[in-house]
mmCIF file of C-alpha atoms in Angstrom:
data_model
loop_
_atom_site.group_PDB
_atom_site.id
_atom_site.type_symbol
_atom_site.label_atom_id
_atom_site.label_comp_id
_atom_site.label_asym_id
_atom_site.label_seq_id
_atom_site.Cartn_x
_atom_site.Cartn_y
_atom_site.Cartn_z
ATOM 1 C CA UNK A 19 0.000 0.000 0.000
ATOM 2 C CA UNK A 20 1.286 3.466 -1.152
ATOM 3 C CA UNK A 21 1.444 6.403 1.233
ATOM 4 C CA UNK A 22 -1.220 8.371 -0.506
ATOM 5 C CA UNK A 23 -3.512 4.708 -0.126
ATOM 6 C CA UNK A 24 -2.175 5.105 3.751
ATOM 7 C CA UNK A 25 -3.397 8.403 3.745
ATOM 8 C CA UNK A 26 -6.528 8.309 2.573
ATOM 9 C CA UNK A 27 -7.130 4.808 5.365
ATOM 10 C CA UNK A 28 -6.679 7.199 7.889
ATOM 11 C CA UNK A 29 -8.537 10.058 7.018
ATOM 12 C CA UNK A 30 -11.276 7.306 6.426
ATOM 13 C CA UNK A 31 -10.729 5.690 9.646
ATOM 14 C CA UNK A 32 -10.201 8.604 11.956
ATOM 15 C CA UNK A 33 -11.721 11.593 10.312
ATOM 16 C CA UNK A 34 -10.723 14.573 12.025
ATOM 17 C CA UNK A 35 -10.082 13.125 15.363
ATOM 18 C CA UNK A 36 -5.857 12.268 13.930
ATOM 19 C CA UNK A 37 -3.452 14.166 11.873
ATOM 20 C CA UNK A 38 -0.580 13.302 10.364
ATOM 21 C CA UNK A 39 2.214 15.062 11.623
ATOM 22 C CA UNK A 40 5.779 15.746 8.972
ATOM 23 C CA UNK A 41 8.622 12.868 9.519
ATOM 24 C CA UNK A 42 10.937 10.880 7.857
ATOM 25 C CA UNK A 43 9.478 9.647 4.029
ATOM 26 C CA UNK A 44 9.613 5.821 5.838
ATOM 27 C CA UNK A 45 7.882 6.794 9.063
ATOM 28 C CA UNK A 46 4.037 8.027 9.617
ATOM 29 C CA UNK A 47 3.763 10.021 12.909
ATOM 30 C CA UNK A 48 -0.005 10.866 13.520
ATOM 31 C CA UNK A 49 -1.117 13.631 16.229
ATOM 32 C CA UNK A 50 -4.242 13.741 18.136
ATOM 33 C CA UNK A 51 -5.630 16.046 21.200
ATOM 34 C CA UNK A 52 -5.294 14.201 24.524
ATOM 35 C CA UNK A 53 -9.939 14.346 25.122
ATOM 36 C CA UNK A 54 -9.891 12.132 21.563
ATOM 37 C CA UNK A 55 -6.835 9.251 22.709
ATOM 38 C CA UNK A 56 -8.709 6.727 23.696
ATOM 39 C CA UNK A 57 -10.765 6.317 20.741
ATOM 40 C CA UNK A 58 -8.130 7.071 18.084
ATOM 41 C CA UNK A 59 -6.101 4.048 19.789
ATOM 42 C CA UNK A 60 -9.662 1.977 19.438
ATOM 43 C CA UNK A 61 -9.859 2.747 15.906
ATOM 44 C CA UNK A 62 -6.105 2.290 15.187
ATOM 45 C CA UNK A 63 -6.250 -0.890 16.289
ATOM 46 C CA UNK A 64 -10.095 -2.604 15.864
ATOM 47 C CA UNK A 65 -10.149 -1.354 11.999
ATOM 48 C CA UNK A 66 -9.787 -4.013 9.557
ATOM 49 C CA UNK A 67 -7.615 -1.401 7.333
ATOM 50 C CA UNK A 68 -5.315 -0.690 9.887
ATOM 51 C CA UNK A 69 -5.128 -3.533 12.976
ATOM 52 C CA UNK A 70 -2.439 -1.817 14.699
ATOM 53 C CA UNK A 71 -2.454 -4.747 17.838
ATOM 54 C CA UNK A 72 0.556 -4.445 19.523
ATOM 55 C CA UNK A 73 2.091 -1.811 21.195
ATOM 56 C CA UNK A 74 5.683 -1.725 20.689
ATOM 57 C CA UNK A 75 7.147 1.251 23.035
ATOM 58 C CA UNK A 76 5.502 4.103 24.615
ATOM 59 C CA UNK A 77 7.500 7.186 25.952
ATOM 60 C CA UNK A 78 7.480 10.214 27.137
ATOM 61 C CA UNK A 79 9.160 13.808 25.539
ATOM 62 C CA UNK A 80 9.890 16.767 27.007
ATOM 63 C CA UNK A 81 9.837 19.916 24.516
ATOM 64 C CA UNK A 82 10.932 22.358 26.746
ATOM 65 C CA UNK A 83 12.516 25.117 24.712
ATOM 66 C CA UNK A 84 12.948 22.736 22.015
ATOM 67 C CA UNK A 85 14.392 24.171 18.961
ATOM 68 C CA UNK A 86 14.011 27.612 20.721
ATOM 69 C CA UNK A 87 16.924 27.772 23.356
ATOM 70 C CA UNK A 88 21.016 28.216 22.950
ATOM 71 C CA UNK A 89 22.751 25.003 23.982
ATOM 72 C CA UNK A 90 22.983 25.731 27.969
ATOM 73 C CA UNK A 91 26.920 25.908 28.569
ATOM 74 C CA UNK A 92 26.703 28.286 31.147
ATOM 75 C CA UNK A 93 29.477 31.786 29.903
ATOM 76 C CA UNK A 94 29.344 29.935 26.764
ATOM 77 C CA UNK A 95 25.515 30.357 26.382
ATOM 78 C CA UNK A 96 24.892 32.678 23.193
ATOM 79 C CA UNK A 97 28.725 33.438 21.905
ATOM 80 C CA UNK A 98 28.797 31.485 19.625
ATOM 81 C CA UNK A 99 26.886 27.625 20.015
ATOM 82 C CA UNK A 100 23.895 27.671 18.612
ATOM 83 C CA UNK A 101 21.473 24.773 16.787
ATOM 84 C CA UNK A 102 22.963 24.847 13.859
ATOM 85 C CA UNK A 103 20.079 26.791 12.317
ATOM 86 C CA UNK A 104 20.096 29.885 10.945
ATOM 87 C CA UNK A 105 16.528 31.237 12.688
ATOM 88 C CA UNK A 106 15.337 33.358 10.405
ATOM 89 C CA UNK A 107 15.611 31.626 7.351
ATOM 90 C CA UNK A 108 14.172 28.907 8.980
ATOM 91 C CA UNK A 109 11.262 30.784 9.886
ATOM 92 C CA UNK A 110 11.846 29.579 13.631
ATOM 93 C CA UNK A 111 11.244 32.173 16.835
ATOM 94 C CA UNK A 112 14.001 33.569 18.556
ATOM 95 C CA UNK A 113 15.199 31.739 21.279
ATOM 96 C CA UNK A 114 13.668 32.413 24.541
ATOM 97 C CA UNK A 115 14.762 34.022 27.583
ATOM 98 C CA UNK A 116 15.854 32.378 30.972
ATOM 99 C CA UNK A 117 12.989 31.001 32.996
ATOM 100 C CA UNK A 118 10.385 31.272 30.008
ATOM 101 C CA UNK A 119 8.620 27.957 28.934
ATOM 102 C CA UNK A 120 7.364 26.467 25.823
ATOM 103 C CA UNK A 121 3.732 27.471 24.989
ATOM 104 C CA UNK A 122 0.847 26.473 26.748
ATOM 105 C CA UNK A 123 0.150 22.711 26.227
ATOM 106 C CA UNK A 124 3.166 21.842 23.797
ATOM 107 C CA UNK A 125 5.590 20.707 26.487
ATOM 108 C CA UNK A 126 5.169 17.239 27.320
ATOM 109 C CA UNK A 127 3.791 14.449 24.861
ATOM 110 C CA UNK A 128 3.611 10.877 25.216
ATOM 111 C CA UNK A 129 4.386 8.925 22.132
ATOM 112 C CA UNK A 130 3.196 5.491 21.186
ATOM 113 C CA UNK A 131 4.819 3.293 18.453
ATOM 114 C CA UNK A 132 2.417 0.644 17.272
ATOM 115 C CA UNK A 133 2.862 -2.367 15.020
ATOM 116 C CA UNK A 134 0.225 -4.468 12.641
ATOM 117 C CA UNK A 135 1.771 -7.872 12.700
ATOM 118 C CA UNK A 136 -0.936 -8.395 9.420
ATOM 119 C CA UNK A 137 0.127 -5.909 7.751
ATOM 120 C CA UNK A 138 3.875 -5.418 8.499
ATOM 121 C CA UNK A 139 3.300 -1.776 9.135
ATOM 122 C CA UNK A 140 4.728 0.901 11.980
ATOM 123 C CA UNK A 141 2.769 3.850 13.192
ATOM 124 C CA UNK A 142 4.161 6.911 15.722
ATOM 125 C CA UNK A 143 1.294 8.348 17.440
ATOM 126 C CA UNK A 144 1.614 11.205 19.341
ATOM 127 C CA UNK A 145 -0.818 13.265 22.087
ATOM 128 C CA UNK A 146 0.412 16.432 24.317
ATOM 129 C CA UNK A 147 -0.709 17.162 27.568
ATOM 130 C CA UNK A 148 -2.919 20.014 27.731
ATOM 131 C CA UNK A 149 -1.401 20.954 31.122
ATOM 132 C CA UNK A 150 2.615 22.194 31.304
ATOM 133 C CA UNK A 151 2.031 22.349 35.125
ATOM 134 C CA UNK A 152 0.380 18.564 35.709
ATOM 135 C CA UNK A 153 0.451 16.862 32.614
ATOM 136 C CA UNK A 154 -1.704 14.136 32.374
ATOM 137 C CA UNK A 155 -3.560 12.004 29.522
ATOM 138 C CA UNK A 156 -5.225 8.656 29.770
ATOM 139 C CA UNK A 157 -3.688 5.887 30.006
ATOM 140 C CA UNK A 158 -3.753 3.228 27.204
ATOM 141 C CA UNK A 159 -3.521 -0.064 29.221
ATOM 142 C CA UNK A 160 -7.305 -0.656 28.234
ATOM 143 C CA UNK A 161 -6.110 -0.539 24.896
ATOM 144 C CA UNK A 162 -3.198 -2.265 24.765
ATOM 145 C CA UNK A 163 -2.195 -4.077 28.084
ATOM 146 C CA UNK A 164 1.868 -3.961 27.192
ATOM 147 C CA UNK A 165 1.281 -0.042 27.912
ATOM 148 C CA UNK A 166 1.027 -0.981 31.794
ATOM 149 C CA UNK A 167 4.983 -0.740 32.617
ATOM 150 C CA UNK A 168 5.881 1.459 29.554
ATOM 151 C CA UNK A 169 3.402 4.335 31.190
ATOM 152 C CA UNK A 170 5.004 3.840 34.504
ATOM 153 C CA UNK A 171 8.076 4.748 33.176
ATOM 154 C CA UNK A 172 7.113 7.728 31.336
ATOM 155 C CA UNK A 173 5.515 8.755 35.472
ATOM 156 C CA UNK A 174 8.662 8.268 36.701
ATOM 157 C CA UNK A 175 10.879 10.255 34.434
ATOM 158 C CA UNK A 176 9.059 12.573 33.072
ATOM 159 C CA UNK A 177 6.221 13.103 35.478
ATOM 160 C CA UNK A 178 3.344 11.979 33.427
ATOM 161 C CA UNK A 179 0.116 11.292 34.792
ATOM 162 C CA UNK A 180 -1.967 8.562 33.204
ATOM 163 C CA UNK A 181 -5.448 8.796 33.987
ATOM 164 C CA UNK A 182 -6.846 5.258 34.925
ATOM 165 C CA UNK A 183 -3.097 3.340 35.276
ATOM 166 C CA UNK A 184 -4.201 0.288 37.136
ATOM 167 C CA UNK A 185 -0.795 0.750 38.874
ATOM 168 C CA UNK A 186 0.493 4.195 38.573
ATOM 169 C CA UNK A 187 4.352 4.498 40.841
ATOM 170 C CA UNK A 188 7.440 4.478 40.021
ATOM 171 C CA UNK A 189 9.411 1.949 38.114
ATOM 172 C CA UNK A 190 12.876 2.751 37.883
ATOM 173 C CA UNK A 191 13.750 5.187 40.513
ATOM 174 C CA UNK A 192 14.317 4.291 44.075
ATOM 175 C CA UNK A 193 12.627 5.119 46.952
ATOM 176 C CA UNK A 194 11.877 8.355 47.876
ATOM 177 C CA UNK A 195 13.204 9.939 44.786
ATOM 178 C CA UNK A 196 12.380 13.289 44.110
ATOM 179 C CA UNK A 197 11.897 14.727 41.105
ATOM 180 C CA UNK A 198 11.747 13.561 37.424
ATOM 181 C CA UNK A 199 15.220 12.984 36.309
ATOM 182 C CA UNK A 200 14.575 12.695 32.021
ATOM 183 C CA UNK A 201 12.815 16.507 32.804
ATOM 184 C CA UNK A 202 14.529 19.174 30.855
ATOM 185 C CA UNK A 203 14.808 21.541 34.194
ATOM 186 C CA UNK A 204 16.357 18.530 35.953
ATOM 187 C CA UNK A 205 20.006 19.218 37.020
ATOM 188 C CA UNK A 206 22.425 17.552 34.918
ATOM 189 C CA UNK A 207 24.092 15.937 38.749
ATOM 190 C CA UNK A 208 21.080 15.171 40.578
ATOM 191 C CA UNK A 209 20.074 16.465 43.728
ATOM 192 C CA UNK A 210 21.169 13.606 46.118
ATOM 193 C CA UNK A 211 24.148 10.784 45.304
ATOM 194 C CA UNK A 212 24.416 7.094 47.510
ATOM 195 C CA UNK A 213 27.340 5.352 48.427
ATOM 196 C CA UNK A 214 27.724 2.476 51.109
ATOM 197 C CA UNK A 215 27.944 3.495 54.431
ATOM 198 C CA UNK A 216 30.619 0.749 56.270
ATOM 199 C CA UNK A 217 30.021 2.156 60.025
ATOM 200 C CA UNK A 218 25.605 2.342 59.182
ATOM 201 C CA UNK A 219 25.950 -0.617 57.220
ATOM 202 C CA UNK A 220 23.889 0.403 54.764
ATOM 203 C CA UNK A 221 23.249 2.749 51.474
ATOM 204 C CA UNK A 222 23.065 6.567 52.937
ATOM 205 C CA UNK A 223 22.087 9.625 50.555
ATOM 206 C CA UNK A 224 24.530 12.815 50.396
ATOM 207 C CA UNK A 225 24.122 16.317 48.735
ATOM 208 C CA UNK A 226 25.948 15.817 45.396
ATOM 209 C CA UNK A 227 30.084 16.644 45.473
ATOM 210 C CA UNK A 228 30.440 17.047 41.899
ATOM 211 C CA UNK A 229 30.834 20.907 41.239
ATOM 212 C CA UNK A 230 28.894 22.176 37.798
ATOM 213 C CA UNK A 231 31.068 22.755 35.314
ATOM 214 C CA UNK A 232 30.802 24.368 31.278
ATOM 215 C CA UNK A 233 30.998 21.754 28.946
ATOM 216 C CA UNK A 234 32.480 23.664 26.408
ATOM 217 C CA UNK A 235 35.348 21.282 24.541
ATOM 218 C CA UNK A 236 39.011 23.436 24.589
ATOM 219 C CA UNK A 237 41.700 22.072 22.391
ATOM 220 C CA UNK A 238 45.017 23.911 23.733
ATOM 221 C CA UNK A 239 47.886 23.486 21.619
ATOM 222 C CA UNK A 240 51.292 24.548 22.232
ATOM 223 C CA UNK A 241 53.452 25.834 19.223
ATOM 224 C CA UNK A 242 57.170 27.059 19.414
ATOM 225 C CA UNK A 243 56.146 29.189 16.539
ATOM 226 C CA UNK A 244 54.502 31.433 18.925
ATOM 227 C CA UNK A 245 56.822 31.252 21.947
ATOM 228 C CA UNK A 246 56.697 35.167 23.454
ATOM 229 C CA UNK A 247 60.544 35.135 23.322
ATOM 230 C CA UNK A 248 61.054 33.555 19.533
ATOM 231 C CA UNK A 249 58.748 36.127 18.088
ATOM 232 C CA UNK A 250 60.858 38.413 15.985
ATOM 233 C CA UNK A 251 64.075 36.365 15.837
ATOM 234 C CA UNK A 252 65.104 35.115 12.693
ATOM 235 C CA UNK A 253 63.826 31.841 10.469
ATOM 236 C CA UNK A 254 66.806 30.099 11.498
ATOM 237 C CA UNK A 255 66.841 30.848 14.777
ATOM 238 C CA UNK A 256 63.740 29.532 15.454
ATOM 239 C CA UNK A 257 64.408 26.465 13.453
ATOM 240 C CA UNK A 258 67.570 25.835 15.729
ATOM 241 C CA UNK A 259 65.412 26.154 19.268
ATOM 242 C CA UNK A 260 62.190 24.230 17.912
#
């Protein structure tokens, strides 16, 4: 089946409920709003055109300041590192000060890659959250029951909420972690570091004791050329002490 005869399944089978989103020419990536989830997964998966049954991975993004922020290097920030991407040809925004967001409802997303085992065919789906602050979407685990542990994850790192999780708590943090450590915002060191107490007898946590540093790459090279006290002298000279 051609991607226009893909196309036109979809727009059959969903309506307006799914878009498809730009990606790769070997990829489809469709989008829907987080109130129409549930029964965009239904159709993807119960229509005899599509029969998307088994959910391969489900994740969660953060798009905070994506594509709109300098690479955060500390005094490097804004002399020079950059995308990449020249912003105005592009037709991109400029990037955004320090403690601004992304817009309402565009930073987190969970994404969903499906498989029809009938049909050999992938499919990317993607939803936002329509809350920065608490996102939150329904889960999928009616849907497809393989979701369970893959939404758990997505809690943990990234703070997602999955309305009607059977099981929602953490999966691959420890105990008493705070925070959401795939989270743009989260510090690159953690808050906390363990280590094996010998007189407790047993794992204590410690504020972290690695000091924040720029990581800028420096390549330092050292020519005789440009010794302070062989500038001047003559070619041979210089030959003779290099």
């Amino acid at each position: 089946m051609t991607a226009l005869a893909w196309t036109e399944v979809f727009s059959s089978a969903l309506g307006e409920s799914a878009r498809q989103v730009a990606s790769l020419p070997d990829e489809v990536t469709l989008e829907c709003d987080a109130p129409q989830l549930i029964a965009v997964a239904t159709a993807l998966r119960d229509h005899p055109q599509l029969g998307f049954d088994t959910l391969v991975d489900l994740c969660g993004v953060d798009y905070l300041h994506y594509g709109r922020s300098e690479w955060k290097t500390f005094s490097a920030t804004g002399s020079g590192f950059s995308r990449g991407v020249d912003r105005r040809a592009a037709g991109l925004p400029a990037p955004v000060a320090e403690g601004e967001g992304c817009e309402p409802g565009r930073r987190f997303a969970v994404v969903a890659h499906l498989l029809s085992v009938r049909l050999n065919r992938r499919l990317r789906l993607r939803v936002f959250c329509p809350d920065n602050d608490e996102p939150m979407v329904d889960s999928l685990v009616g849907v497809w029951a393989a979701a369970n542990w893959f939404e758990r994850e997505a809690f943990d790192l990234f703070g997602i909420l999955f309305r009607g999780h059977p099981d929602l708590r953490r999966i691959l943090t420890d105990y008493g972690f705070i925070g959401h450590p795939f989270r743009k915002d989260f510090p690159l060191i953690g808050n906390v570091e363990v280590r094996y107490d010998p007189q407790k007898q047993r794992v204590v946590y410690e504020p972290v004791s690695i000091e924040p540093r720029t990581l800028v790459p420096r390549v330092i090279r050292r020519d005789n050329r440009y010794d302070p006290a062989l500038i001047g002298r003559p070619d041979s000279d210089t030959k003779a002490a290099g």
